[in-house]
């Protein structure tokens, strides 16, 4: 026997599972059945494509058995207490010693590892998060105090047994199993015992695993009276539908079937928001069944996100690890693609350039986007969808030029003129007769943006401005440039107002030129330019970016994305010639006071953009000097 330690992250995960109030302990069964089903999928594929597996008998099934008083109760030597057990067995690919150690002793995904590392001590809060991506095999320890896995790999002679109490260590020893496959035995905790009856197990299987495509049998004993005696009779009953449900005619399927299937292929405990079932016939034959979840999965923004679409060929599972089945921005979609035309033994490299798959992918994207658009009929529903998945759609606007127009129609933003979200087309409807441009303002949060001095000129002219407070807007919207031939213009840019300037504005600019020059001399190291502004009415100053320069926010995003060398781009300071402070400043003879105020005009404009002045102590001193003088 060899005693082994779990990798640190497994311990962390186990700790979370066991010590946080996990909201759905019953999902342990789904996770085990899902692993069994994967093991059967793998073997099925090999028996069809690999000669060395051709002779293996393949009669796939999953057996769930639970402890009956007589039959299954075992005595654990270490606790000397009778325990109820549940076992989940499959005759799939199985695991050898090395597989057991690797698969049940570590966590493969670096994203999960990083996520665990980032967790704080608040296990209750974190357990909600962790529930979203499923904890796989380790969820057994939510209901069991000891787990044994006996497994024999297809094509190999020796079986092995993995044993652990989920407390840091596991053992692997030689085991006995007559044929290939895996049996997982859970020695239930007191609270776990509630699962050891056929009503509960059957209900859980139906809820989470009804459409697993292999038969799941429930094994149990029933008491029967024979004359004066009661005897126990072994019962075996298939409890799932075991169909490739996406292949069934749509007319036979109910919403409940779709919901059940969704839960069986995801870690979600909720129903999906929307399902999209397509059975294409003709030149290329395929079936797709896609789901839009209600909530974004936790790994949506991880570098090693797991795509949620499984590829089948003629109902044989091929892969769930192919990131190109749908474009990256649609990575929140779950479901299956099943093709009738691809060869079973197609290689991964071939998959990526296969023209049939490309066609399926293109059709699927169009279909999904049109279904997303249809969600708009119920605006509230669409808004909640958008809260979760608006950001990936924006990535799509940037990445998927073929569907950019469609995607633009799906975007929505806050606005100075309407409550809640508004779309480009709604903005267009409201545009003034002579208005030629769609205006928007970008920044870190809605509240500061709504009170930004940059808005003043537009408010004065009663022109609507879209409020873009998502950092990705800053990258996507300038890249798009236009909506239906209408230019998209950012208020954060120095030229935003050019087409609205009047003759009087220009004259005023000229008049104030000497003051501008004086301020510029003081701030010459910090700003790119100082200009007179016609956009301001209530504020004395504001910050803008030069036409081609990245805005302050974009510089921040680039920095936070780890872009190492973000060139320091200086902003432009605009001052308001008609503001009282500026007018009085023009007349000031006191050089020191002039400098203080010039700097304060710059610093307050920075603050309004959510940027800290570089030298905060000096800023405060300046402010205090000025306050003192005004008293
Ligand atoms: P996941 O299923 O998400 O990969 P798990 O923790 O549930 O994570 O399982 C880890 C790995 O252990 C699986 O990826 C698989 O390789 C292996 N495994 C688990 N259960 C079985 C089984 N019944 N038969 C064969 N391999 C299994």
XYZ file of C-alpha atoms and ligand atoms in Angstrom:
658
model
C 0.000 0.000 0.000
C 1.301 3.456 -0.732
C 0.230 6.459 1.252
C 0.057 9.642 -0.750
C -0.724 13.244 -0.035
C -3.217 15.282 -1.994
C -1.792 18.265 -3.807
C -2.381 21.455 -1.810
C -5.150 22.696 -4.050
C -7.107 19.461 -3.647
C -6.949 19.935 0.104
C -8.192 23.469 -0.276
C -11.045 22.281 -2.431
C -11.928 19.474 -0.036
C -11.875 21.865 2.855
C -14.277 24.154 1.076
C -16.601 21.339 0.110
C -16.764 19.848 3.546
C -16.731 22.950 5.703
C -18.865 25.300 3.722
C -22.583 24.865 3.754
C -22.857 23.436 0.327
C -26.290 24.227 -1.030
C -26.821 21.146 -3.179
C -25.153 18.094 -1.633
C -27.139 15.845 -3.966
C -25.001 16.876 -6.935
C -22.371 14.343 -5.837
C -24.434 11.759 -7.689
C -24.537 13.786 -10.876
C -20.772 14.250 -10.750
C -20.122 10.520 -10.297
C -22.604 9.545 -12.995
C -21.171 12.137 -15.308
C -17.657 10.701 -14.770
C -19.001 7.197 -15.416
C -20.669 8.391 -18.586
C -17.425 10.047 -19.748
C -15.557 6.793 -19.106
C -18.112 4.933 -21.233
C -17.869 7.562 -23.956
C -14.104 7.161 -24.072
C -14.296 3.386 -24.339
C -17.073 3.526 -26.907
C -14.971 5.746 -29.112
C -11.943 3.462 -28.798
C -13.909 0.315 -29.635
C -15.071 2.038 -32.805
C -11.774 3.506 -33.911
C -8.875 1.607 -32.353
C -8.114 -1.978 -33.388
C -6.602 -2.902 -30.038
C -9.964 -2.249 -28.367
C -12.104 -3.988 -30.968
C -12.365 -7.209 -28.956
C -13.465 -5.621 -25.730
C -17.024 -6.427 -24.895
C -18.958 -3.169 -24.815
C -22.334 -3.324 -23.117
C -22.329 0.077 -21.502
C -24.168 0.611 -18.242
C -23.993 2.549 -15.028
C -25.141 0.913 -11.813
C -26.133 2.784 -8.704
C -26.506 0.636 -5.606
C -27.313 1.710 -2.101
C -26.830 0.112 1.254
C -29.427 -2.320 2.424
C -29.275 -3.402 6.084
C -28.204 -6.931 5.287
C -26.479 -6.623 2.021
C -24.352 -3.581 2.119
C -23.750 -2.434 5.629
C -20.093 -2.855 6.408
C -18.143 -2.403 9.548
C -15.328 0.052 9.388
C -12.552 -1.154 11.568
C -11.329 2.301 12.417
C -14.646 3.568 13.706
C -16.300 0.287 14.509
C -19.578 1.718 13.390
C -22.026 0.460 10.858
C -22.150 2.558 7.747
C -24.518 2.890 4.902
C -22.995 3.009 1.456
C -23.825 4.084 -2.055
C -21.872 2.757 -5.011
C -21.687 4.030 -8.558
C -20.187 1.563 -11.020
C -19.478 1.707 -14.736
C -17.875 -0.616 -17.245
C -16.024 2.092 -19.092
C -12.377 2.796 -19.752
C -11.237 2.474 -16.114
C -8.072 3.753 -14.481
C -4.736 2.149 -13.664
C -2.517 3.068 -10.728
C -0.970 6.089 -12.414
C -4.370 7.362 -13.591
C -5.799 7.061 -10.095
C -2.941 8.990 -8.604
C -3.070 11.731 -11.185
C -6.833 12.050 -11.622
C -7.884 11.703 -8.025
C -4.975 13.431 -6.368
C -4.557 16.660 -8.288
C -6.589 19.313 -10.036
C -5.723 19.618 -13.677
C -6.985 23.080 -14.466
C -4.655 25.916 -13.687
C -7.669 28.230 -13.599
C -9.187 26.252 -10.750
C -5.884 26.320 -8.935
C -5.570 30.070 -9.323
C -9.162 30.496 -8.283
C -8.628 28.464 -5.136
C -5.515 30.435 -4.343
C -7.477 33.648 -4.560
C -10.140 32.482 -2.134
C -10.493 34.212 1.162
C -11.459 32.683 4.466
C -15.125 33.299 3.936
C -16.034 29.782 2.953
C -19.762 30.365 2.910
C -19.524 33.079 0.337
C -17.036 31.103 -1.704
C -19.125 27.983 -1.715
C -21.671 29.711 -3.890
C -18.976 30.523 -6.366
C -17.491 27.100 -6.322
C -20.870 25.490 -6.835
C -21.033 27.135 -10.221
C -18.306 25.103 -11.806
C -18.804 21.838 -10.034
C -16.257 20.105 -7.921
C -16.342 16.782 -9.729
C -15.315 13.621 -7.981
C -14.341 15.425 -4.782
C -17.974 16.355 -4.176
C -18.320 12.782 -2.857
C -16.909 14.070 0.401
C -19.975 16.234 0.905
C -21.862 13.070 1.839
C -19.170 10.496 2.558
C -16.491 10.203 5.213
C -14.606 7.600 3.279
C -14.488 6.897 -0.452
C -13.108 3.854 -2.227
C -12.522 3.651 -5.941
C -11.807 0.247 -7.447
C -10.870 0.430 -11.077
C -9.468 -1.713 -13.849
C -8.325 -0.133 -17.055
C -9.609 -1.652 -20.299
C -6.941 -3.884 -21.799
C -4.949 -4.211 -18.558
C -4.813 -7.101 -16.066
C -4.430 -5.578 -12.635
C -7.144 -3.657 -10.796
C -6.328 -0.958 -8.207
C -8.067 0.476 -5.228
C -7.927 4.125 -4.187
C -9.033 4.937 -0.644
C -9.348 8.238 1.178
C -11.174 9.929 4.002
C -10.731 13.281 2.260
C -8.456 14.551 4.983
C -5.195 15.164 3.225
C -4.091 11.662 2.233
C -5.104 8.819 0.000
C -3.879 5.240 -0.406
C -3.564 3.154 -3.508
C -3.301 -0.623 -3.329
C -3.948 -3.561 -5.573
C -7.626 -4.342 -5.881
C -9.995 -6.885 -7.335
C -12.427 -6.247 -10.150
C -13.567 -8.844 -12.641
C -13.701 -6.586 -15.657
C -12.792 -3.147 -16.924
C -14.481 -0.151 -15.378
C -14.746 1.712 -12.115
C -16.713 1.279 -8.905
C -16.908 4.217 -6.534
C -18.083 3.336 -3.034
C -19.182 6.079 -0.667
C -19.311 5.386 3.066
C -21.935 7.909 3.995
C -21.743 10.374 6.823
C -24.703 10.614 9.157
C -26.199 13.449 7.157
C -25.302 11.659 3.919
C -27.454 8.682 4.884
C -30.564 10.498 3.719
C -29.486 9.698 0.173
C -29.437 5.942 0.661
C -32.951 5.131 -0.483
C -34.314 4.487 -3.902
C -36.823 7.332 -3.938
C -34.162 9.946 -3.367
C -31.639 8.390 -5.720
C -34.195 7.978 -8.467
C -35.349 11.573 -8.094
C -31.780 12.873 -8.254
C -30.931 10.747 -11.285
C -34.057 11.980 -13.066
C -33.314 15.563 -12.175
C -29.668 15.695 -13.171
C -28.877 12.673 -15.297
C -32.035 11.628 -17.118
C -30.512 12.210 -20.534
C -27.136 10.614 -19.958
C -27.033 8.490 -23.093
C -26.147 5.223 -21.304
C -28.615 3.272 -19.176
C -28.428 3.955 -15.446
C -29.695 1.105 -13.298
C -30.808 1.413 -9.736
C -30.130 -1.720 -7.667
C -31.899 -2.325 -4.420
C -33.692 -4.902 -2.339
C -37.383 -5.021 -1.683
C -39.071 -6.859 1.156
C -41.668 -9.392 0.143
C -43.886 -11.654 2.225
C -43.789 -15.283 1.234
C -46.249 -17.126 3.375
C -45.244 -16.344 6.930
C -41.745 -15.172 6.014
C -40.488 -11.868 4.690
C -37.737 -12.226 2.136
C -35.645 -9.654 0.356
C -35.765 -9.573 -3.360
C -33.072 -7.963 -5.508
C -34.476 -5.342 -7.834
C -32.818 -3.737 -10.789
C -34.498 -0.950 -12.654
C -33.397 1.465 -15.355
C -34.151 4.964 -14.142
C -33.083 7.288 -16.939
C -34.295 7.883 -20.474
C -30.837 7.038 -21.890
C -31.494 8.641 -25.217
C -29.380 10.972 -27.278
C -32.099 13.451 -26.510
C -31.092 15.982 -29.146
C -31.895 13.374 -31.799
C -35.514 12.980 -30.720
C -38.094 14.792 -32.832
C -38.728 18.256 -31.471
C -42.445 17.559 -31.361
C -41.832 14.895 -28.714
C -39.810 17.122 -26.433
C -41.108 19.302 -23.659
C -39.468 22.201 -21.904
C -38.846 19.921 -18.949
C -36.802 17.564 -21.166
C -34.609 20.428 -22.299
C -34.125 21.623 -18.737
C -33.237 18.128 -17.531
C -30.772 17.651 -20.341
C -29.173 21.016 -19.653
C -28.636 20.102 -16.030
C -27.130 16.767 -17.017
C -24.438 18.369 -19.182
C -23.607 21.359 -16.990
C -22.840 21.993 -13.360
C -25.806 24.306 -13.153
C -28.541 23.658 -10.637
C -30.840 26.184 -12.307
C -32.776 25.834 -15.541
C -31.303 27.477 -18.617
C -32.534 30.868 -19.778
C -33.128 29.666 -23.314
C -32.630 26.561 -25.439
C -31.976 26.429 -29.178
C -32.542 23.121 -30.928
C -31.718 22.775 -34.629
C -32.023 19.619 -36.699
C -30.520 20.436 -40.086
C -31.120 18.211 -43.063
C -30.010 18.497 -46.665
C -26.475 18.704 -48.001
C -24.989 18.706 -44.530
C -26.823 16.862 -41.810
C -26.363 17.790 -38.207
C -28.128 18.479 -34.962
C -27.275 21.198 -32.521
C -28.764 21.811 -29.133
C -27.520 24.977 -27.482
C -28.358 26.544 -24.154
C -27.966 30.036 -22.810
C -27.467 29.752 -19.053
C -29.108 32.176 -16.663
C -25.847 33.053 -14.968
C -22.372 33.493 -16.358
C -20.083 30.626 -15.393
C -17.319 31.549 -13.031
C -14.563 30.668 -15.482
C -15.876 32.906 -18.254
C -12.868 35.193 -18.062
C -10.214 32.656 -17.187
C -7.499 32.076 -19.715
C -8.113 28.313 -19.591
C -11.910 28.502 -19.695
C -13.597 25.245 -20.548
C -15.760 25.421 -23.626
C -19.275 24.232 -22.934
C -20.053 22.556 -26.234
C -19.579 18.843 -26.801
C -18.920 17.432 -30.242
C -20.544 14.150 -31.267
C -20.261 12.342 -34.552
C -23.238 10.093 -35.266
C -24.019 10.102 -31.538
C -20.498 9.069 -30.554
C -18.907 11.533 -28.184
C -15.714 12.975 -29.665
C -14.592 15.894 -27.506
C -15.666 18.611 -25.113
C -12.311 20.260 -25.191
C -12.323 21.783 -28.652
C -12.280 25.537 -28.235
C -13.055 26.298 -31.855
C -16.484 24.688 -32.105
C -17.942 28.129 -31.493
C -16.072 31.426 -31.533
C -14.482 32.362 -28.253
C -16.939 35.123 -27.459
C -19.779 32.576 -27.414
C -17.981 30.488 -24.794
C -20.919 30.898 -22.425
C -23.098 28.716 -24.665
C -23.546 25.119 -23.462
C -24.767 22.204 -25.522
C -23.959 19.647 -28.196
C -23.135 19.510 -31.868
C -23.749 16.147 -33.527
C -22.660 15.705 -37.126
C -23.750 12.906 -39.468
C -21.103 13.624 -42.081
C -17.753 13.680 -40.275
C -15.591 10.536 -40.065
C -15.330 9.117 -36.525
C -11.562 8.992 -36.430
C -11.035 12.568 -37.473
C -7.931 14.039 -35.861
C -7.861 17.203 -33.819
C -5.863 19.070 -36.450
C -8.347 18.014 -39.115
C -11.246 19.127 -36.947
C -9.966 22.642 -36.894
C -9.850 23.072 -40.624
C -12.729 20.839 -41.564
C -15.140 22.553 -43.954
C -18.204 20.711 -42.647
C -17.468 21.842 -39.124
C -16.818 25.381 -40.340
C -20.220 25.401 -41.978
C -21.895 24.067 -38.832
C -20.082 26.680 -36.811
C -21.088 29.565 -39.069
C -24.715 28.464 -39.170
C -24.703 27.990 -35.415
C -23.361 31.477 -34.730
C -26.060 33.027 -36.938
C -28.732 30.970 -35.252
C -27.545 31.753 -31.738
C -27.306 35.479 -32.432
C -30.784 35.588 -33.919
C -32.152 33.758 -30.881
C -30.366 36.201 -28.597
C -32.022 39.016 -30.546
C -35.384 37.330 -30.032
C -34.875 37.530 -26.266
C -35.352 41.276 -26.670
C -39.076 40.765 -27.012
C -39.064 40.533 -23.250
C -36.916 43.505 -22.328
C -36.558 42.603 -18.697
C -35.357 39.137 -19.625
C -32.965 40.594 -22.152
C -31.578 43.000 -19.593
C -30.809 40.206 -17.188
C -29.210 38.244 -20.028
C -27.226 41.341 -20.930
C -26.005 41.885 -17.391
C -24.423 38.435 -17.552
C -23.288 38.210 -21.157
C -23.136 41.733 -22.577
C -19.410 41.768 -22.215
C -18.691 38.648 -24.279
C -20.999 40.079 -26.964
C -18.799 43.174 -27.035
C -15.776 40.925 -27.496
C -17.684 39.519 -30.458
C -18.196 42.962 -31.960
C -14.438 43.292 -31.904
C -13.553 39.754 -33.049
C -16.296 38.587 -35.393
C -16.349 41.065 -38.239
C -18.708 38.875 -40.296
C -21.409 39.275 -37.686
C -20.479 42.710 -36.438
C -23.651 44.377 -37.687
C -25.862 41.816 -35.988
C -23.842 42.047 -32.802
C -24.043 45.844 -32.718
C -27.827 45.542 -32.615
C -27.496 43.410 -29.496
C -25.457 45.933 -27.540
C -27.013 48.325 -25.102
C -25.814 51.127 -22.905
C -26.943 53.580 -20.308
C -27.802 57.004 -21.619
C -28.301 60.605 -20.533
C -31.769 60.554 -22.048
C -33.385 57.328 -20.940
C -33.833 55.135 -17.924
C -32.158 51.733 -17.985
C -30.505 50.407 -21.093
C -30.779 51.774 -24.585
C -29.560 50.385 -27.910
C -27.902 52.139 -30.829
C -31.099 51.875 -32.844
C -33.137 53.430 -30.043
C -30.612 56.252 -29.815
C -30.847 56.724 -33.568
C -34.627 57.058 -33.335
C -34.215 59.869 -30.826
C -31.469 61.745 -32.708
C -32.131 65.401 -33.506
C -32.893 66.306 -37.114
C -29.543 67.942 -37.749
C -27.525 65.601 -35.536
C -25.004 63.612 -37.550
C -23.041 61.852 -34.857
C -23.724 59.367 -32.048
C -22.003 60.668 -28.935
C -20.722 58.575 -26.074
C -18.642 59.059 -22.989
C -16.401 56.410 -21.421
C -15.155 56.058 -17.898
C -14.983 53.916 -14.840
C -18.437 54.207 -13.400
C -21.854 55.413 -14.313
C -22.191 57.839 -11.435
C -19.040 59.853 -12.154
C -19.804 59.792 -15.849
C -23.270 61.229 -15.294
C -21.778 64.189 -13.486
C -18.785 64.561 -15.763
C -18.006 68.134 -16.847
C -17.456 66.734 -20.324
C -21.212 66.347 -20.680
C -22.049 69.988 -20.108
C -21.945 71.195 -23.705
C -24.208 68.354 -24.808
C -26.618 68.920 -21.987
C -26.797 72.581 -22.914
C -27.652 71.594 -26.473
C -30.009 68.824 -25.282
C -28.111 66.138 -27.191
C -28.197 62.548 -25.942
C -24.958 60.894 -24.886
C -24.452 57.163 -24.331
C -22.802 56.353 -21.022
C -20.215 53.619 -21.386
C -18.864 52.441 -18.071
C -17.594 48.993 -19.033
C -13.834 49.087 -19.548
C -14.073 47.023 -22.714
C -16.202 49.756 -24.365
C -13.102 51.854 -24.551
C -11.480 49.276 -26.829
C -14.464 48.049 -28.798
C -16.411 51.170 -29.677
C -13.551 53.183 -31.195
C -12.600 50.091 -33.208
C -16.116 49.888 -34.639
C -16.235 53.589 -35.429
C -19.713 53.613 -36.958
C -23.256 52.423 -36.467
C -25.133 52.235 -39.783
C -22.872 54.850 -41.356
C -23.320 57.177 -38.383
C -20.065 58.142 -36.781
C -19.565 57.199 -33.120
C -17.776 59.968 -31.329
C -16.271 59.967 -27.858
C -16.689 63.011 -25.622
C -13.391 62.092 -24.049
C -11.620 63.229 -27.216
C -10.428 66.746 -27.882
C -12.155 66.997 -31.255
C -15.598 65.877 -30.070
C -17.022 69.347 -30.153
C -15.405 70.613 -33.346
C -18.489 70.326 -35.526
C -20.607 72.194 -32.976
C -18.405 75.273 -32.521
C -19.931 78.635 -33.379
C -18.192 81.799 -34.545
C -18.650 83.302 -31.077
C -16.956 80.256 -29.527
C -13.974 80.732 -31.777
C -13.662 84.388 -30.888
C -13.771 83.609 -27.224
C -10.963 81.100 -27.681
C -8.846 83.789 -29.254
C -9.526 86.228 -26.458
C -8.404 83.863 -23.778
C -5.225 82.728 -25.574
C -2.798 84.667 -23.316
C -4.247 83.077 -20.167
C -4.060 79.642 -21.756
C -0.418 80.271 -22.529
C 0.366 81.210 -18.925
C -1.318 78.087 -17.550
C 0.500 75.948 -20.043
C 3.842 77.258 -18.891
C 3.051 76.110 -15.369
C 1.727 72.674 -16.332
C 4.053 72.038 -19.249
C 5.476 68.827 -17.753
C 2.111 67.314 -16.971
C -0.121 68.082 -19.928
C 0.131 67.735 -23.642
C -1.714 70.974 -24.210
C -3.989 73.525 -22.583
C -6.955 74.749 -24.589
C -9.914 77.009 -24.222
C -13.052 74.926 -24.125
C -16.514 75.632 -25.375
C -17.890 72.397 -24.050
C -18.047 73.448 -20.423
C -20.673 75.519 -18.701
C -20.711 74.790 -14.947
C -17.213 73.424 -14.519
C -14.061 75.488 -14.832
C -11.956 72.737 -16.416
C -11.868 69.199 -17.808
C -9.493 66.596 -19.173
C -9.655 65.117 -22.665
C -7.425 62.901 -24.735
C -5.899 63.911 -28.019
C -7.726 62.509 -31.014
C -5.407 59.558 -31.540
C -4.114 59.047 -27.999
C -5.461 56.378 -25.657
C -7.760 57.947 -23.060
C -6.842 57.918 -19.395
C -9.195 54.983 -18.789
C -7.712 52.984 -21.634
C -4.245 53.536 -20.230
C -5.525 52.140 -16.941
C -7.038 49.073 -18.608
C -3.860 48.364 -20.503
C -1.892 48.600 -17.291
C -4.282 46.333 -15.409
C -4.191 43.801 -18.252
C -0.496 43.490 -17.607
C 0.533 45.441 -20.685
C 3.937 46.249 -19.320
C 5.043 49.265 -21.216
C 2.106 51.588 -21.473
C 3.587 54.747 -22.881
C 2.815 57.682 -20.628
C 0.403 59.784 -22.657
C -0.282 63.219 -21.310
C -3.840 64.526 -21.304
C -5.138 67.812 -22.642
C -6.508 70.317 -20.127
C -9.452 72.361 -21.300
C -10.514 75.444 -19.415
C -13.832 77.198 -19.510
C -13.392 80.872 -20.551
C -16.797 81.878 -19.271
C -16.381 80.378 -15.816
C -16.059 82.848 -12.914
C -12.843 81.296 -11.597
C -11.195 81.492 -14.978
C -12.330 85.076 -15.503
C -10.973 86.108 -12.118
C -7.780 84.163 -12.690
C -7.125 86.216 -15.802
C -6.917 89.317 -13.637
C -4.762 87.888 -10.848
C -1.422 89.568 -10.377
C -0.337 87.277 -7.528
C 2.006 84.797 -9.174
C 1.912 82.208 -6.398
C -1.847 82.248 -6.274
C -2.036 82.002 -10.052
C 0.121 78.890 -10.011
C -1.897 77.275 -7.211
C -5.157 77.847 -9.023
C -3.832 76.741 -12.388
C -2.701 73.495 -10.780
C -5.970 73.046 -8.914
C -7.893 73.444 -12.167
C -5.879 70.578 -13.560
C -6.095 68.418 -10.448
C -9.850 68.737 -10.002
C -10.326 67.765 -13.652
C -8.215 64.663 -13.040
C -10.294 63.789 -9.988
C -13.473 64.022 -12.037
C -11.995 61.399 -14.355
C -11.348 59.149 -11.394
C -7.604 59.773 -11.484
C -5.565 60.668 -8.392
C -3.301 63.715 -8.690
C 0.290 62.486 -8.832
C 1.396 64.389 -5.746
C -1.520 64.261 -3.327
C 0.177 66.047 -0.355
C 1.057 69.043 -2.541
C -2.470 69.058 -3.894
C -3.914 69.223 -0.382
C -1.477 71.955 0.665
C -2.434 73.978 -2.395
C -6.079 73.513 -1.677
C -5.641 74.647 1.929
C -3.610 77.716 0.964
C -6.348 78.736 -1.413
C -9.129 78.071 1.077
C -7.330 80.154 3.663
C -7.064 83.105 1.311
C -10.717 82.985 0.484
C -11.806 83.339 4.124
P -13.612 16.125 -14.119
O -14.582 15.006 -14.322
O -14.230 17.470 -14.125
O -12.383 16.014 -14.975
P -13.257 14.844 -11.578
O -12.598 15.291 -10.323
O -14.680 14.449 -11.457
O -13.059 16.009 -12.616
O -12.469 13.606 -12.146
C -11.096 13.701 -12.381
C -10.681 12.698 -13.421
O -10.733 11.375 -12.909
C -11.551 12.656 -14.645
O -11.194 13.660 -15.564
C -11.261 11.258 -15.174
O -10.045 11.269 -15.930
C -11.024 10.455 -13.927
N -12.225 9.694 -13.548
C -13.129 10.036 -12.618
N -14.110 9.106 -12.543
C -13.826 8.159 -13.462
C -14.451 6.931 -13.902
N -15.606 6.510 -13.377
N -13.844 6.226 -14.864
C -12.682 6.655 -15.422
N -12.051 7.783 -15.061
C -12.604 8.547 -14.111
